Amino acid sequence: LSTNTSALRLGYNFITVLGPRSFPALPGLRLLSLVYNRLELIHGRALLGLGALQELDLSHNLLTVLTPETFLPLTSLATLNLGSNRLGELDPGVPGALPQLREVLLQDNPWVCSCGILPLWRWLSHNREKVREKSLLLCRVPEQLNKYPIMAFGDESFRQCQETSLSSQHYIAFFIIGPFSFMASIFFCTFMGSLIVFYHSLRRESHCWRRP
């Protein structure tokens, strides 16, 4: 490939994985399209050398997980299309890793609308102007929320998630208090058992002294 290549269209090629440094350094590349492949995995270093890329189309693939690390080299990316994949959740660090992002497409994914989607919902709510096809961001799971628009949720929808979430301090407290509570209960049971045995022993002795 020439270093002057500005557009690279690799759709319909049955590509399943993008490994480390899948592309040579292409300082002039502005558009990369990988639509209608069978992409399941993109390595964290797959897109190195594509710092000038402005549009990345990964739609109509089989992606289930994406990491922010993968997108860090794309400092000029303005448009990211992740539509029609198999994403149930998405780390908001993915779009957050793109300082020049102007539009993101996330429609037609099987979104799991549980507490796990709260971080993404917050990002979407704060970046509505960047989200295209908002009406097509629909829940798939759980069944009672099937086809419910994600953007229709409000803060009250996640109140239970926020109330039941535990901070790291809470977990530390549980780890510290738990063993102490267990040891204290053993000590208490042993102590009470000894008192009961001692009490019964005294009663037997008192009966013996009362005999004529």
PDB file of C-alpha atoms in Angstrom:
ATOM      1  CA  LEU A   1       0.000   0.000   0.000  1.00  0.00           C
ATOM      2  CA  SER A   2       1.191   3.476  -0.814  1.00  0.00           C
ATOM      3  CA  THR A   3       1.748   5.769   2.137  1.00  0.00           C
ATOM      4  CA  ASN A   4      -0.418   8.260   0.235  1.00  0.00           C
ATOM      5  CA  THR A   5      -3.465   5.974   0.391  1.00  0.00           C
ATOM      6  CA  SER A   6      -6.389   8.049   1.664  1.00  0.00           C
ATOM      7  CA  ALA A   7      -9.206   5.471   1.630  1.00  0.00           C
ATOM      8  CA  LEU A   8      -9.112   1.737   2.284  1.00  0.00           C
ATOM      9  CA  ARG A   9     -12.244  -0.342   1.797  1.00  0.00           C
ATOM     10  CA  LEU A  10     -11.940  -3.943   2.958  1.00  0.00           C
ATOM     11  CA  GLY A  11     -15.571  -4.936   3.231  1.00  0.00           C
ATOM     12  CA  TYR A  12     -16.945  -8.395   2.378  1.00  0.00           C
ATOM     13  CA  ASN A  13     -13.624 -10.176   2.937  1.00  0.00           C
ATOM     14  CA  PHE A  14     -14.528 -12.644   5.729  1.00  0.00           C
ATOM     15  CA  ILE A  15     -11.985 -11.017   8.062  1.00  0.00           C
ATOM     16  CA  THR A  16     -12.386 -12.404  11.595  1.00  0.00           C
ATOM     17  CA  VAL A  17      -9.494 -10.882  13.578  1.00  0.00           C
ATOM     18  CA  LEU A  18      -7.350  -7.766  13.454  1.00  0.00           C
ATOM     19  CA  GLY A  19      -4.052  -8.640  15.122  1.00  0.00           C
ATOM     20  CA  PRO A  20      -1.280  -6.316  16.336  1.00  0.00           C
ATOM     21  CA  ARG A  21      -0.258  -3.783  13.688  1.00  0.00           C
ATOM     22  CA  SER A  22      -2.682  -5.124  11.103  1.00  0.00           C
ATOM     23  CA  PHE A  23      -1.858  -2.190   8.831  1.00  0.00           C
ATOM     24  CA  PRO A  24       1.400  -0.573   7.754  1.00  0.00           C
ATOM     25  CA  ALA A  25       1.966   3.028   8.746  1.00  0.00           C
ATOM     26  CA  LEU A  26      -0.404   5.014   6.548  1.00  0.00           C
ATOM     27  CA  PRO A  27      -0.014   8.693   7.445  1.00  0.00           C
ATOM     28  CA  GLY A  28      -2.408   9.753   4.679  1.00  0.00           C
ATOM     29  CA  LEU A  29      -5.253   7.336   5.434  1.00  0.00           C
ATOM     30  CA  ARG A  30      -8.513   9.162   6.183  1.00  0.00           C
ATOM     31  CA  LEU A  31     -11.124   6.424   5.692  1.00  0.00           C
ATOM     32  CA  LEU A  32     -11.020   2.755   6.737  1.00  0.00           C
ATOM     33  CA  SER A  33     -14.061   0.588   6.042  1.00  0.00           C
ATOM     34  CA  LEU A  34     -14.310  -3.001   7.294  1.00  0.00           C
ATOM     35  CA  VAL A  35     -18.057  -3.438   6.836  1.00  0.00           C
ATOM     36  CA  TYR A  36     -19.705  -6.828   6.361  1.00  0.00           C
ATOM     37  CA  ASN A  37     -16.820  -8.951   7.519  1.00  0.00           C
ATOM     38  CA  ARG A  38     -16.880 -11.439  10.394  1.00  0.00           C
ATOM     39  CA  LEU A  39     -14.793  -9.458  12.831  1.00  0.00           C
ATOM     40  CA  GLU A  40     -14.928 -10.891  16.333  1.00  0.00           C
ATOM     41  CA  LEU A  41     -11.729  -9.467  17.824  1.00  0.00           C
ATOM     42  CA  ILE A  42      -9.650  -6.326  17.403  1.00  0.00           C
ATOM     43  CA  HIS A  43      -6.303  -6.401  19.189  1.00  0.00           C
ATOM     44  CA  GLY A  44      -5.383  -3.440  21.354  1.00  0.00           C
ATOM     45  CA  ARG A  45      -2.498  -2.579  18.999  1.00  0.00           C
ATOM     46  CA  ALA A  46      -4.270  -3.328  15.720  1.00  0.00           C
ATOM     47  CA  LEU A  47      -4.708   0.297  14.634  1.00  0.00           C
ATOM     48  CA  LEU A  48      -1.257   1.676  15.349  1.00  0.00           C
ATOM     49  CA  GLY A  49       0.079   3.935  12.611  1.00  0.00           C
ATOM     50  CA  LEU A  50      -3.350   5.268  11.619  1.00  0.00           C
ATOM     51  CA  GLY A  51      -3.206   8.553  13.488  1.00  0.00           C
ATOM     52  CA  ALA A  52      -4.619  10.544  10.556  1.00  0.00           C
ATOM     53  CA  LEU A  53      -7.733   8.371  10.253  1.00  0.00           C
ATOM     54  CA  GLN A  54     -10.941  10.417  10.321  1.00  0.00           C
ATOM     55  CA  GLU A  55     -13.615   7.790   9.648  1.00  0.00           C
ATOM     56  CA  LEU A  56     -13.710   4.161  10.804  1.00  0.00           C
ATOM     57  CA  ASP A  57     -16.591   1.905   9.780  1.00  0.00           C
ATOM     58  CA  LEU A  58     -16.804  -1.382  11.695  1.00  0.00           C
ATOM     59  CA  SER A  59     -20.509  -1.940  11.135  1.00  0.00           C
ATOM     60  CA  HIS A  60     -22.108  -5.285  10.279  1.00  0.00           C
ATOM     61  CA  ASN A  61     -19.604  -7.491  12.058  1.00  0.00           C
ATOM     62  CA  LEU A  62     -19.616  -9.841  15.066  1.00  0.00           C
ATOM     63  CA  LEU A  63     -17.903  -7.668  17.670  1.00  0.00           C
ATOM     64  CA  THR A  64     -18.916  -8.278  21.286  1.00  0.00           C
ATOM     65  CA  VAL A  65     -16.135  -6.478  23.199  1.00  0.00           C
ATOM     66  CA  LEU A  66     -14.055  -3.385  22.473  1.00  0.00           C
ATOM     67  CA  THR A  67     -11.396  -1.765  24.647  1.00  0.00           C
ATOM     68  CA  PRO A  68     -10.350   1.897  24.845  1.00  0.00           C
ATOM     69  CA  GLU A  69      -6.730   0.873  24.229  1.00  0.00           C
ATOM     70  CA  THR A  70      -7.609  -0.112  20.656  1.00  0.00           C
ATOM     71  CA  PHE A  71      -8.740   3.407  19.775  1.00  0.00           C
ATOM     72  CA  LEU A  72      -6.082   5.481  21.528  1.00  0.00           C
ATOM     73  CA  PRO A  73      -3.911   5.814  18.365  1.00  0.00           C
ATOM     74  CA  LEU A  74      -6.827   7.366  16.451  1.00  0.00           C
ATOM     75  CA  THR A  75      -6.296  10.920  17.618  1.00  0.00           C
ATOM     76  CA  SER A  76      -7.962  12.421  14.514  1.00  0.00           C
ATOM     77  CA  LEU A  77     -10.991  10.139  14.276  1.00  0.00           C
ATOM     78  CA  ALA A  78     -14.240  12.063  13.798  1.00  0.00           C
ATOM     79  CA  THR A  79     -16.711   9.302  12.849  1.00  0.00           C
ATOM     80  CA  LEU A  80     -16.974   5.830  14.378  1.00  0.00           C
ATOM     81  CA  ASN A  81     -19.584   3.361  13.139  1.00  0.00           C
ATOM     82  CA  LEU A  82     -20.177   0.342  15.400  1.00  0.00           C
ATOM     83  CA  GLY A  83     -23.700  -0.360  14.206  1.00  0.00           C
ATOM     84  CA  SER A  84     -25.042  -3.873  13.618  1.00  0.00           C
ATOM     85  CA  ASN A  85     -22.590  -5.807  15.757  1.00  0.00           C
ATOM     86  CA  ARG A  86     -23.165  -7.969  18.833  1.00  0.00           C
ATOM     87  CA  LEU A  87     -22.390  -5.419  21.510  1.00  0.00           C
ATOM     88  CA  GLY A  88     -24.343  -5.915  24.724  1.00  0.00           C
ATOM     89  CA  GLU A  89     -22.284  -3.317  26.592  1.00  0.00           C
ATOM     90  CA  LEU A  90     -19.663  -0.767  25.629  1.00  0.00           C
ATOM     91  CA  ASP A  91     -16.994   0.791  27.799  1.00  0.00           C
ATOM     92  CA  PRO A  92     -17.563   4.567  27.551  1.00  0.00           C
ATOM     93  CA  GLY A  93     -13.790   4.829  27.473  1.00  0.00           C
ATOM     94  CA  VAL A  94     -14.006   3.740  23.818  1.00  0.00           C
ATOM     95  CA  PRO A  95     -15.634   6.929  22.511  1.00  0.00           C
ATOM     96  CA  GLY A  96     -13.927   8.811  25.332  1.00  0.00           C
ATOM     97  CA  ALA A  97     -10.532   7.845  23.883  1.00  0.00           C
ATOM     98  CA  LEU A  98     -11.275   9.832  20.708  1.00  0.00           C
ATOM     99  CA  PRO A  99     -10.644  13.556  21.302  1.00  0.00           C
ATOM    100  CA  GLN A 100     -11.887  14.613  17.835  1.00  0.00           C
ATOM    101  CA  LEU A 101     -15.005  12.427  17.772  1.00  0.00           C
ATOM    102  CA  ARG A 102     -18.016  14.200  16.261  1.00  0.00           C
ATOM    103  CA  GLU A 103     -20.377  11.306  15.622  1.00  0.00           C
ATOM    104  CA  VAL A 104     -20.771   7.714  16.749  1.00  0.00           C
ATOM    105  CA  LEU A 105     -23.243   5.124  15.466  1.00  0.00           C
ATOM    106  CA  LEU A 106     -24.293   2.326  17.819  1.00  0.00           C
ATOM    107  CA  GLN A 107     -27.645   1.219  16.429  1.00  0.00           C
ATOM    108  CA  ASP A 108     -28.794  -2.387  15.922  1.00  0.00           C
ATOM    109  CA  ASN A 109     -26.781  -3.953  18.727  1.00  0.00           C
ATOM    110  CA  PRO A 110     -28.272  -6.342  21.340  1.00  0.00           C
ATOM    111  CA  TRP A 111     -27.896  -3.938  24.275  1.00  0.00           C
ATOM    112  CA  VAL A 112     -28.265  -5.433  27.746  1.00  0.00           C
ATOM    113  CA  CYS A 113     -30.197  -2.834  29.731  1.00  0.00           C
ATOM    114  CA  SER A 114     -29.080  -3.755  33.235  1.00  0.00           C
ATOM    115  CA  CYS A 115     -26.972  -1.809  35.732  1.00  0.00           C
ATOM    116  CA  GLY A 116     -23.949  -2.579  33.562  1.00  0.00           C
ATOM    117  CA  ILE A 117     -25.112  -0.163  30.885  1.00  0.00           C
ATOM    118  CA  LEU A 118     -25.214   2.792  33.295  1.00  0.00           C
ATOM    119  CA  PRO A 119     -21.694   4.115  32.423  1.00  0.00           C
ATOM    120  CA  LEU A 120     -22.506   4.068  28.698  1.00  0.00           C
ATOM    121  CA  TRP A 121     -25.897   5.701  29.287  1.00  0.00           C
ATOM    122  CA  ARG A 122     -24.188   8.513  31.201  1.00  0.00           C
ATOM    123  CA  TRP A 123     -21.769   9.096  28.320  1.00  0.00           C
ATOM    124  CA  LEU A 124     -24.589   9.073  25.780  1.00  0.00           C
ATOM    125  CA  SER A 125     -26.634  11.492  27.883  1.00  0.00           C
ATOM    126  CA  HIS A 126     -23.737  13.945  28.127  1.00  0.00           C
ATOM    127  CA  ASN A 127     -22.839  13.633  24.430  1.00  0.00           C
ATOM    128  CA  ARG A 128     -26.227  13.541  22.715  1.00  0.00           C
ATOM    129  CA  GLU A 129     -25.010  15.744  19.894  1.00  0.00           C
ATOM    130  CA  LYS A 130     -22.478  13.070  18.914  1.00  0.00           C
ATOM    131  CA  VAL A 131     -24.902  10.148  18.848  1.00  0.00           C
ATOM    132  CA  ARG A 132     -26.500   9.449  15.471  1.00  0.00           C
ATOM    133  CA  GLU A 133     -29.587   7.261  15.024  1.00  0.00           C
ATOM    134  CA  LYS A 134     -30.542   7.741  18.686  1.00  0.00           C
ATOM    135  CA  SER A 135     -33.970   6.210  18.133  1.00  0.00           C
ATOM    136  CA  LEU A 136     -32.365   2.939  17.026  1.00  0.00           C
ATOM    137  CA  LEU A 137     -30.427   2.396  20.264  1.00  0.00           C
ATOM    138  CA  LEU A 138     -32.775  -0.227  21.670  1.00  0.00           C
ATOM    139  CA  CYS A 139     -32.573  -2.672  24.549  1.00  0.00           C
ATOM    140  CA  ARG A 140     -32.605  -6.368  23.712  1.00  0.00           C
ATOM    141  CA  VAL A 141     -32.322  -7.787  27.238  1.00  0.00           C
ATOM    142  CA  PRO A 142     -34.145  -8.171  29.618  1.00  0.00           C
ATOM    143  CA  GLU A 143     -37.221  -9.297  27.746  1.00  0.00           C
ATOM    144  CA  GLN A 144     -39.539  -6.775  29.427  1.00  0.00           C
ATOM    145  CA  LEU A 145     -37.362  -3.964  28.039  1.00  0.00           C
ATOM    146  CA  ASN A 146     -36.968  -5.435  24.556  1.00  0.00           C
ATOM    147  CA  LYS A 147     -36.980  -2.611  21.968  1.00  0.00           C
ATOM    148  CA  TYR A 148     -37.089   0.055  24.681  1.00  0.00           C
ATOM    149  CA  PRO A 149     -34.982   3.090  23.612  1.00  0.00           C
ATOM    150  CA  ILE A 150     -31.879   3.513  25.765  1.00  0.00           C
ATOM    151  CA  MET A 151     -32.007   7.290  25.427  1.00  0.00           C
ATOM    152  CA  ALA A 152     -35.455   7.292  27.055  1.00  0.00           C
ATOM    153  CA  PHE A 153     -34.004   6.235  30.410  1.00  0.00           C
ATOM    154  CA  GLY A 154     -33.647   8.853  33.131  1.00  0.00           C
ATOM    155  CA  ASP A 155     -31.651   9.072  36.344  1.00  0.00           C
ATOM    156  CA  GLU A 156     -34.515   7.466  38.253  1.00  0.00           C
ATOM    157  CA  SER A 157     -34.215   4.356  36.062  1.00  0.00           C
ATOM    158  CA  PHE A 158     -30.831   3.604  37.623  1.00  0.00           C
ATOM    159  CA  ARG A 159     -31.593   4.625  41.208  1.00  0.00           C
ATOM    160  CA  GLN A 160     -31.526   1.023  42.417  1.00  0.00           C
ATOM    161  CA  CYS A 161     -28.149   0.452  40.760  1.00  0.00           C
ATOM    162  CA  GLN A 162     -26.676   3.461  42.550  1.00  0.00           C
ATOM    163  CA  GLU A 163     -28.183   2.521  45.903  1.00  0.00           C
ATOM    164  CA  THR A 164     -26.941  -1.059  45.813  1.00  0.00           C
ATOM    165  CA  SER A 165     -23.473  -0.305  44.497  1.00  0.00           C
ATOM    166  CA  LEU A 166     -20.646  -0.699  46.978  1.00  0.00           C
ATOM    167  CA  SER A 167     -17.537   1.420  47.141  1.00  0.00           C
ATOM    168  CA  SER A 168     -14.071  -0.040  47.609  1.00  0.00           C
ATOM    169  CA  GLN A 169     -14.187   1.138  51.235  1.00  0.00           C
ATOM    170  CA  HIS A 170     -17.291  -0.964  51.803  1.00  0.00           C
ATOM    171  CA  TYR A 171     -15.617  -4.043  50.383  1.00  0.00           C
ATOM    172  CA  ILE A 172     -12.533  -3.473  52.544  1.00  0.00           C
ATOM    173  CA  ALA A 173     -14.736  -3.122  55.613  1.00  0.00           C
ATOM    174  CA  PHE A 174     -16.468  -6.399  54.800  1.00  0.00           C
ATOM    175  CA  PHE A 175     -13.143  -8.182  54.344  1.00  0.00           C
ATOM    176  CA  ILE A 176     -11.849  -6.864  57.686  1.00  0.00           C
ATOM    177  CA  ILE A 177     -15.005  -7.161  59.766  1.00  0.00           C
ATOM    178  CA  GLY A 178     -16.036 -10.545  58.383  1.00  0.00           C
ATOM    179  CA  PRO A 179     -13.153 -12.644  59.788  1.00  0.00           C
ATOM    180  CA  PHE A 180     -13.274 -10.808  63.140  1.00  0.00           C
ATOM    181  CA  SER A 181     -17.002 -11.442  63.410  1.00  0.00           C
ATOM    182  CA  PHE A 182     -16.468 -15.104  62.635  1.00  0.00           C
ATOM    183  CA  MET A 183     -13.748 -15.489  65.281  1.00  0.00           C
ATOM    184  CA  ALA A 184     -15.820 -13.554  67.824  1.00  0.00           C
ATOM    185  CA  SER A 185     -18.811 -15.832  67.253  1.00  0.00           C
ATOM    186  CA  ILE A 186     -16.641 -18.926  67.780  1.00  0.00           C
ATOM    187  CA  PHE A 187     -15.204 -17.473  70.989  1.00  0.00           C
ATOM    188  CA  PHE A 188     -18.667 -16.520  72.251  1.00  0.00           C
ATOM    189  CA  CYS A 189     -20.112 -19.971  71.526  1.00  0.00           C
ATOM    190  CA  THR A 190     -17.151 -21.668  73.213  1.00  0.00           C
ATOM    191  CA  PHE A 191     -17.433 -19.382  76.238  1.00  0.00           C
ATOM    192  CA  MET A 192     -21.188 -19.944  76.585  1.00  0.00           C
ATOM    193  CA  GLY A 193     -20.731 -23.685  76.181  1.00  0.00           C
ATOM    194  CA  SER A 194     -18.136 -23.731  78.947  1.00  0.00           C
ATOM    195  CA  LEU A 195     -20.459 -21.766  81.254  1.00  0.00           C
ATOM    196  CA  ILE A 196     -23.311 -24.201  80.645  1.00  0.00           C
ATOM    197  CA  VAL A 197     -21.086 -27.215  81.325  1.00  0.00           C
ATOM    198  CA  PHE A 198     -19.759 -25.551  84.490  1.00  0.00           C
ATOM    199  CA  TYR A 199     -23.292 -24.713  85.639  1.00  0.00           C
ATOM    200  CA  HIS A 200     -24.485 -28.302  85.186  1.00  0.00           C
ATOM    201  CA  SER A 201     -21.410 -29.576  87.018  1.00  0.00           C
ATOM    202  CA  LEU A 202     -22.201 -27.333  90.011  1.00  0.00           C
ATOM    203  CA  ARG A 203     -25.792 -28.546  90.070  1.00  0.00           C
ATOM    204  CA  ARG A 204     -24.688 -32.175  90.107  1.00  0.00           C
ATOM    205  CA  GLU A 205     -22.265 -31.461  92.957  1.00  0.00           C
ATOM    206  CA  SER A 206     -24.957 -29.642  94.973  1.00  0.00           C
ATOM    207  CA  HIS A 207     -27.284 -32.640  94.597  1.00  0.00           C
ATOM    208  CA  CYS A 208     -24.533 -34.934  95.823  1.00  0.00           C
ATOM    209  CA  TRP A 209     -23.941 -32.842  99.004  1.00  0.00           C
ATOM    210  CA  ARG A 210     -27.668 -32.839  99.832  1.00  0.00           C
ATOM    211  CA  ARG A 211     -27.934 -36.633  99.978  1.00  0.00           C
ATOM    212  CA  PRO A 212     -28.298 -38.030 103.607  1.00  0.00           C
TER     213      PRO A 212
END
